[in-house]
Every structure is written in C-alpha cells, then in structure tokens.
C-alpha cells in the first residue's frame, strides 16, 4: 500500500516502528503538503466573501492563479511522500547486491551511486517546490480571509519544516558521493533555498504575530 493511501493513524504507526522508512524525507514532503493544503484552505474560505469580492480584479486574478499553482504543488508533494521511501528502498537494495567477483563489485558500486543520486534528487525536489509554494503565500496572507490567518501561519511553518527537513536529507546523502562538483552544487543550492525560505517564513509569521498582538505599539 502507498503511504499516502494509509490512514493518519496507520502512517503514524508506520513511522513509529523499527523500520527506517518512511523517515524524515517522506515526513518532510507530507509536512509541506499539509502546509500547502492549509494555505489553500484559507483561499477557499476567501472566495465568495464580500471583502474578497470587493478587491481589485487584478488582485483576485493573481490570488486565483496562486491558489491554482499551490494545487499543482500539493499534488506533486503528495507523490514525493512515497517517492522518498522508494529512493531509500532502492539504496538498500543496491547495498545488498552480490560482491563476490570484480564484475559484481563494479555493478554494485554503480547501482549504489545511482541510488544515492536518486536519494538526493527526491528530497531536493521536495525542498525546491516547497520553496515555490512558500513564495506564493505572502500575497495570499495579505488578501485572503483574515479570520483564517492563523491557518496560513501554521501552513507556513509546516512548509518551512518540510524544506529544512528535506535539505537535511539531501545533505546526509551527499556524504555518500565522491563527486566534488555535484556536492558543491547541491550544497550551494540547498543553502540558497534555506536562506530564502527562512526569510519568507520570518516575514509571514512576523506579520501574523503583529496582526494578532492585542497590544499595538
């Protein structure tokens, strides 16, 4: 059974087991997925409301475009929940390949290399598209239903968690590579994603906390 087809309880139990997968990579993708879903919930609670409908047409158009883009990202993140566990399983399968002869050793080494690269590509994809989703939220938080502002705040936190969690998985798997150029490129891109994500998260949460502060400066 696919992870995404499990009940919440069964998924939780599967994580809380002696199996190393699903692990942090799959959970990171799920965190981002739920975060995006919360952001879209805020949008759904905005459509049709008097305050939203009174906004300029261009604002409503952009709001809808961002909402739809978030829907595409949400679906992709859902697939990555299982894809991350698949990448781990592929790596473990490669490790168990025979290594008695020189030919077997060569085939095994190449299989481990490919599996390691796959286990890097998947969480990097999670981090990349999670950042894309985060970049869409400030606008929606500003113009969406303010009664649901805390939902987009929690969504922001979950997406950020998904990003940093995915990047941790990229970095730990980079330790299994000996391609210095690839390691350098991934490290640079991961740091860039994390810095951007942190900046956006802090801005959104700062604005929300300010709006919710009962004592105004």
Short mmCIF file of C-alpha atoms in Angstrom, two decimals:
data_model
loop_
_atom_site.label_atom_id
_atom_site.label_comp_id
_atom_site.label_asym_id
_atom_site.label_seq_id
_atom_site.Cartn_x
_atom_site.Cartn_y
_atom_site.Cartn_z
CA UNK A 1 0.00 0.00 0.00
CA UNK A 2 1.22 3.50 -0.81
CA UNK A 3 1.99 5.69 2.18
CA UNK A 4 -0.43 8.35 1.00
CA UNK A 5 -3.25 5.78 0.96
CA UNK A 6 -2.80 5.00 4.67
CA UNK A 7 -4.96 6.45 7.39
CA UNK A 8 -3.30 9.10 9.53
CA UNK A 9 -3.12 6.61 12.37
CA UNK A 10 -1.53 3.88 10.22
CA UNK A 11 1.01 6.28 8.75
CA UNK A 12 1.91 7.47 12.23
CA UNK A 13 2.38 3.87 13.38
CA UNK A 14 4.50 3.07 10.32
CA UNK A 15 6.83 5.94 11.15
CA UNK A 16 6.83 4.88 14.81
CA UNK A 17 8.37 1.48 14.08
CA UNK A 18 11.74 -0.21 13.80
CA UNK A 19 11.76 0.33 10.04
CA UNK A 20 13.97 3.21 8.82
CA UNK A 21 11.42 4.09 6.15
CA UNK A 22 9.25 6.07 5.89
CA UNK A 23 11.59 8.51 7.55
CA UNK A 24 12.43 12.18 7.56
CA UNK A 25 12.28 12.61 3.80
CA UNK A 26 8.74 11.29 3.41
CA UNK A 27 7.57 13.12 6.52
CA UNK A 28 9.09 16.36 5.19
CA UNK A 29 7.16 16.01 1.93
CA UNK A 30 3.99 15.34 3.90
CA UNK A 31 4.60 18.35 6.14
CA UNK A 32 4.90 20.62 3.11
CA UNK A 33 1.84 19.01 1.54
CA UNK A 34 -0.29 19.70 4.61
CA UNK A 35 1.12 23.22 4.85
CA UNK A 36 0.11 23.93 1.27
CA UNK A 37 -3.32 22.45 1.96
CA UNK A 38 -3.80 24.85 4.88
CA UNK A 39 -2.85 27.80 2.68
CA UNK A 40 -5.38 26.69 0.09
CA UNK A 41 -7.99 26.28 2.82
CA UNK A 42 -7.56 29.93 3.66
CA UNK A 43 -8.09 30.75 0.00
CA UNK A 44 -11.18 28.56 -0.17
CA UNK A 45 -12.55 30.47 2.81
CA UNK A 46 -11.91 33.74 0.94
CA UNK A 47 -13.67 33.07 -2.35
CA UNK A 48 -17.17 34.50 -2.45
CA UNK A 49 -16.75 36.57 0.70
CA UNK A 50 -17.81 40.22 0.42
CA UNK A 51 -14.41 41.62 1.37
CA UNK A 52 -12.61 39.39 -1.12
CA UNK A 53 -15.05 40.07 -3.95
CA UNK A 54 -14.61 43.82 -3.42
CA UNK A 55 -10.88 43.55 -4.20
CA UNK A 56 -9.50 44.84 -7.49
CA UNK A 57 -9.99 42.37 -10.35
CA UNK A 58 -6.25 42.05 -10.94
CA UNK A 59 -5.67 41.15 -7.30
CA UNK A 60 -8.38 38.49 -7.43
CA UNK A 61 -6.91 37.12 -10.66
CA UNK A 62 -3.45 36.80 -9.15
CA UNK A 63 -4.90 35.32 -5.97
CA UNK A 64 -6.66 32.63 -8.01
CA UNK A 65 -3.53 31.92 -10.07
CA UNK A 66 -1.51 31.41 -6.90
CA UNK A 67 -4.24 29.20 -5.47
CA UNK A 68 -4.18 27.00 -8.58
CA UNK A 69 -0.38 26.82 -8.59
CA UNK A 70 -0.47 25.70 -4.97
CA UNK A 71 -2.86 22.95 -6.02
CA UNK A 72 -0.33 21.64 -8.56
CA UNK A 73 2.46 21.74 -5.98
CA UNK A 74 0.29 19.98 -3.41
CA UNK A 75 -0.25 17.06 -5.78
CA UNK A 76 3.45 16.85 -6.56
CA UNK A 77 4.37 16.84 -2.88
CA UNK A 78 1.93 14.01 -2.32
CA UNK A 79 3.78 11.88 -4.87
CA UNK A 80 7.11 12.74 -3.23
CA UNK A 81 5.94 11.24 0.08
CA UNK A 82 6.15 7.78 -1.48
CA UNK A 83 8.99 8.65 -3.85
CA UNK A 84 11.32 9.39 -0.96
CA UNK A 85 10.72 5.98 0.60
CA UNK A 86 11.20 4.38 -2.82
CA UNK A 87 14.58 6.06 -3.10
CA UNK A 88 15.63 4.67 0.28
CA UNK A 89 14.46 1.19 -0.67
CA UNK A 90 16.45 1.40 -3.91
CA UNK A 91 19.58 2.32 -1.97
CA UNK A 92 19.14 -0.56 0.48
CA UNK A 93 18.56 -2.96 -2.42
CA UNK A 94 21.80 -1.79 -4.04
CA UNK A 95 23.73 -2.35 -0.81
CA UNK A 96 22.55 -5.96 -0.70
CA UNK A 97 23.75 -6.77 -4.22
CA UNK A 98 26.40 -9.54 -4.52
CA UNK A 99 30.06 -8.50 -4.41
CA UNK A 100 32.00 -11.72 -4.84
CA UNK A 101 33.56 -11.03 -8.23
CA UNK A 102 35.13 -7.91 -9.71
CA UNK A 103 32.21 -7.61 -12.12
CA UNK A 104 29.67 -7.89 -9.29
CA UNK A 105 31.57 -5.27 -7.30
CA UNK A 106 31.55 -2.91 -10.27
CA UNK A 107 27.82 -3.40 -10.88
CA UNK A 108 27.07 -2.96 -7.19
CA UNK A 109 29.16 0.19 -6.94
CA UNK A 110 27.39 1.73 -9.92
CA UNK A 111 23.98 0.76 -8.52
CA UNK A 112 24.82 2.35 -5.16
CA UNK A 113 25.94 5.51 -6.94
CA UNK A 114 22.70 5.76 -8.92
CA UNK A 115 20.60 5.02 -5.84
CA UNK A 116 22.49 7.64 -3.84
CA UNK A 117 21.91 10.24 -6.53
CA UNK A 118 18.21 9.31 -6.57
CA UNK A 119 18.05 9.66 -2.78
CA UNK A 120 19.45 13.18 -3.20
CA UNK A 121 17.25 14.22 -6.12
CA UNK A 122 13.98 13.39 -4.36
CA UNK A 123 14.36 15.49 -1.18
CA UNK A 124 15.96 18.27 -3.22
CA UNK A 125 12.81 18.31 -5.34
CA UNK A 126 10.73 18.45 -2.16
CA UNK A 127 12.73 21.44 -0.91
CA UNK A 128 12.62 23.22 -4.27
CA UNK A 129 8.89 23.02 -4.87
CA UNK A 130 8.16 23.70 -1.21
CA UNK A 131 10.06 26.97 -1.59
CA UNK A 132 7.97 27.71 -4.69
CA UNK A 133 4.84 27.30 -2.59
CA UNK A 134 6.21 29.47 0.22
CA UNK A 135 6.92 32.26 -2.28
CA UNK A 136 3.22 32.33 -3.13
CA UNK A 137 1.94 32.83 0.40
CA UNK A 138 2.71 36.43 1.39
CA UNK A 139 0.30 37.77 -1.21
CA UNK A 140 -2.40 35.31 -0.17
CA UNK A 141 -1.91 36.07 3.51
CA UNK A 142 -2.38 39.76 2.76
CA UNK A 143 -5.54 39.49 0.66
CA UNK A 144 -7.13 36.30 1.98
CA UNK A 145 -9.73 35.79 4.69
CA UNK A 146 -8.16 37.26 7.83
CA UNK A 147 -10.32 35.04 10.03
CA UNK A 148 -8.14 32.17 8.79
CA UNK A 149 -4.80 33.99 9.08
CA UNK A 150 -3.55 31.55 11.69
CA UNK A 151 -4.15 28.67 9.29
CA UNK A 152 -1.84 30.14 6.68
CA UNK A 153 0.60 30.82 9.53
CA UNK A 154 0.62 27.16 10.53
CA UNK A 155 0.85 26.27 6.85
CA UNK A 156 3.92 28.47 6.53
CA UNK A 157 5.56 26.72 9.49
CA UNK A 158 4.82 23.29 8.04
CA UNK A 159 6.17 24.19 4.60
CA UNK A 160 9.32 25.59 6.17
CA UNK A 161 9.70 22.41 8.21
CA UNK A 162 9.32 20.42 5.00
CA UNK A 163 12.03 22.49 3.35
CA UNK A 164 14.61 22.24 6.11
CA UNK A 165 13.81 18.58 6.71
CA UNK A 166 14.27 17.78 3.03
CA UNK A 167 17.54 19.68 2.92
CA UNK A 168 18.85 17.70 5.90
CA UNK A 169 18.14 14.56 3.89
CA UNK A 170 19.95 15.95 0.85
CA UNK A 171 22.99 16.81 2.93
CA UNK A 172 23.23 13.46 4.68
CA UNK A 173 23.01 11.64 1.36
CA UNK A 174 25.66 13.89 -0.16
CA UNK A 175 28.07 12.24 2.26
CA UNK A 176 27.78 9.11 0.12
CA UNK A 177 29.01 10.84 -3.05
CA UNK A 178 32.57 11.38 -4.21
CA UNK A 179 31.68 13.81 -7.00
CA UNK A 180 33.01 17.10 -5.60
CA UNK A 181 31.36 19.18 -8.31
CA UNK A 182 27.92 17.69 -7.61
CA UNK A 183 28.40 18.03 -3.86
CA UNK A 184 29.37 21.69 -4.22
CA UNK A 185 26.41 22.48 -6.50
CA UNK A 186 23.84 20.80 -4.28
CA UNK A 187 25.28 22.39 -1.14
CA UNK A 188 25.18 25.86 -2.68
CA UNK A 189 21.60 25.40 -3.90
CA UNK A 190 20.44 23.94 -0.57
CA UNK A 191 21.87 26.86 1.37
CA UNK A 192 20.23 29.30 -1.03
CA UNK A 193 16.83 27.59 -0.68
CA UNK A 194 17.10 27.52 3.11
CA UNK A 195 18.08 31.19 3.36
CA UNK A 196 15.21 32.29 1.10
CA UNK A 197 12.73 30.06 2.94
CA UNK A 198 13.79 31.37 6.34
CA UNK A 199 13.43 34.97 5.17
CA UNK A 200 9.93 34.40 3.78
CA UNK A 201 8.82 32.39 6.81
CA UNK A 202 10.01 35.08 9.21
CA UNK A 203 8.27 37.81 7.21
CA UNK A 204 4.93 36.00 7.07
CA UNK A 205 4.97 34.90 10.70
CA UNK A 206 6.16 38.31 11.85
CA UNK A 207 3.23 39.99 10.11
CA UNK A 208 0.76 37.49 11.51
CA UNK A 209 2.06 37.84 15.07
CA UNK A 210 1.89 41.61 14.71
CA UNK A 211 -1.70 41.46 13.48
CA UNK A 212 -2.66 39.18 16.36
CA UNK A 213 -0.93 41.26 19.04
CA UNK A 214 -3.67 42.66 21.30
CA UNK A 215 -1.35 45.45 22.40
CA UNK A 216 -0.45 47.60 19.44
CA UNK A 217 2.73 49.64 19.53
#
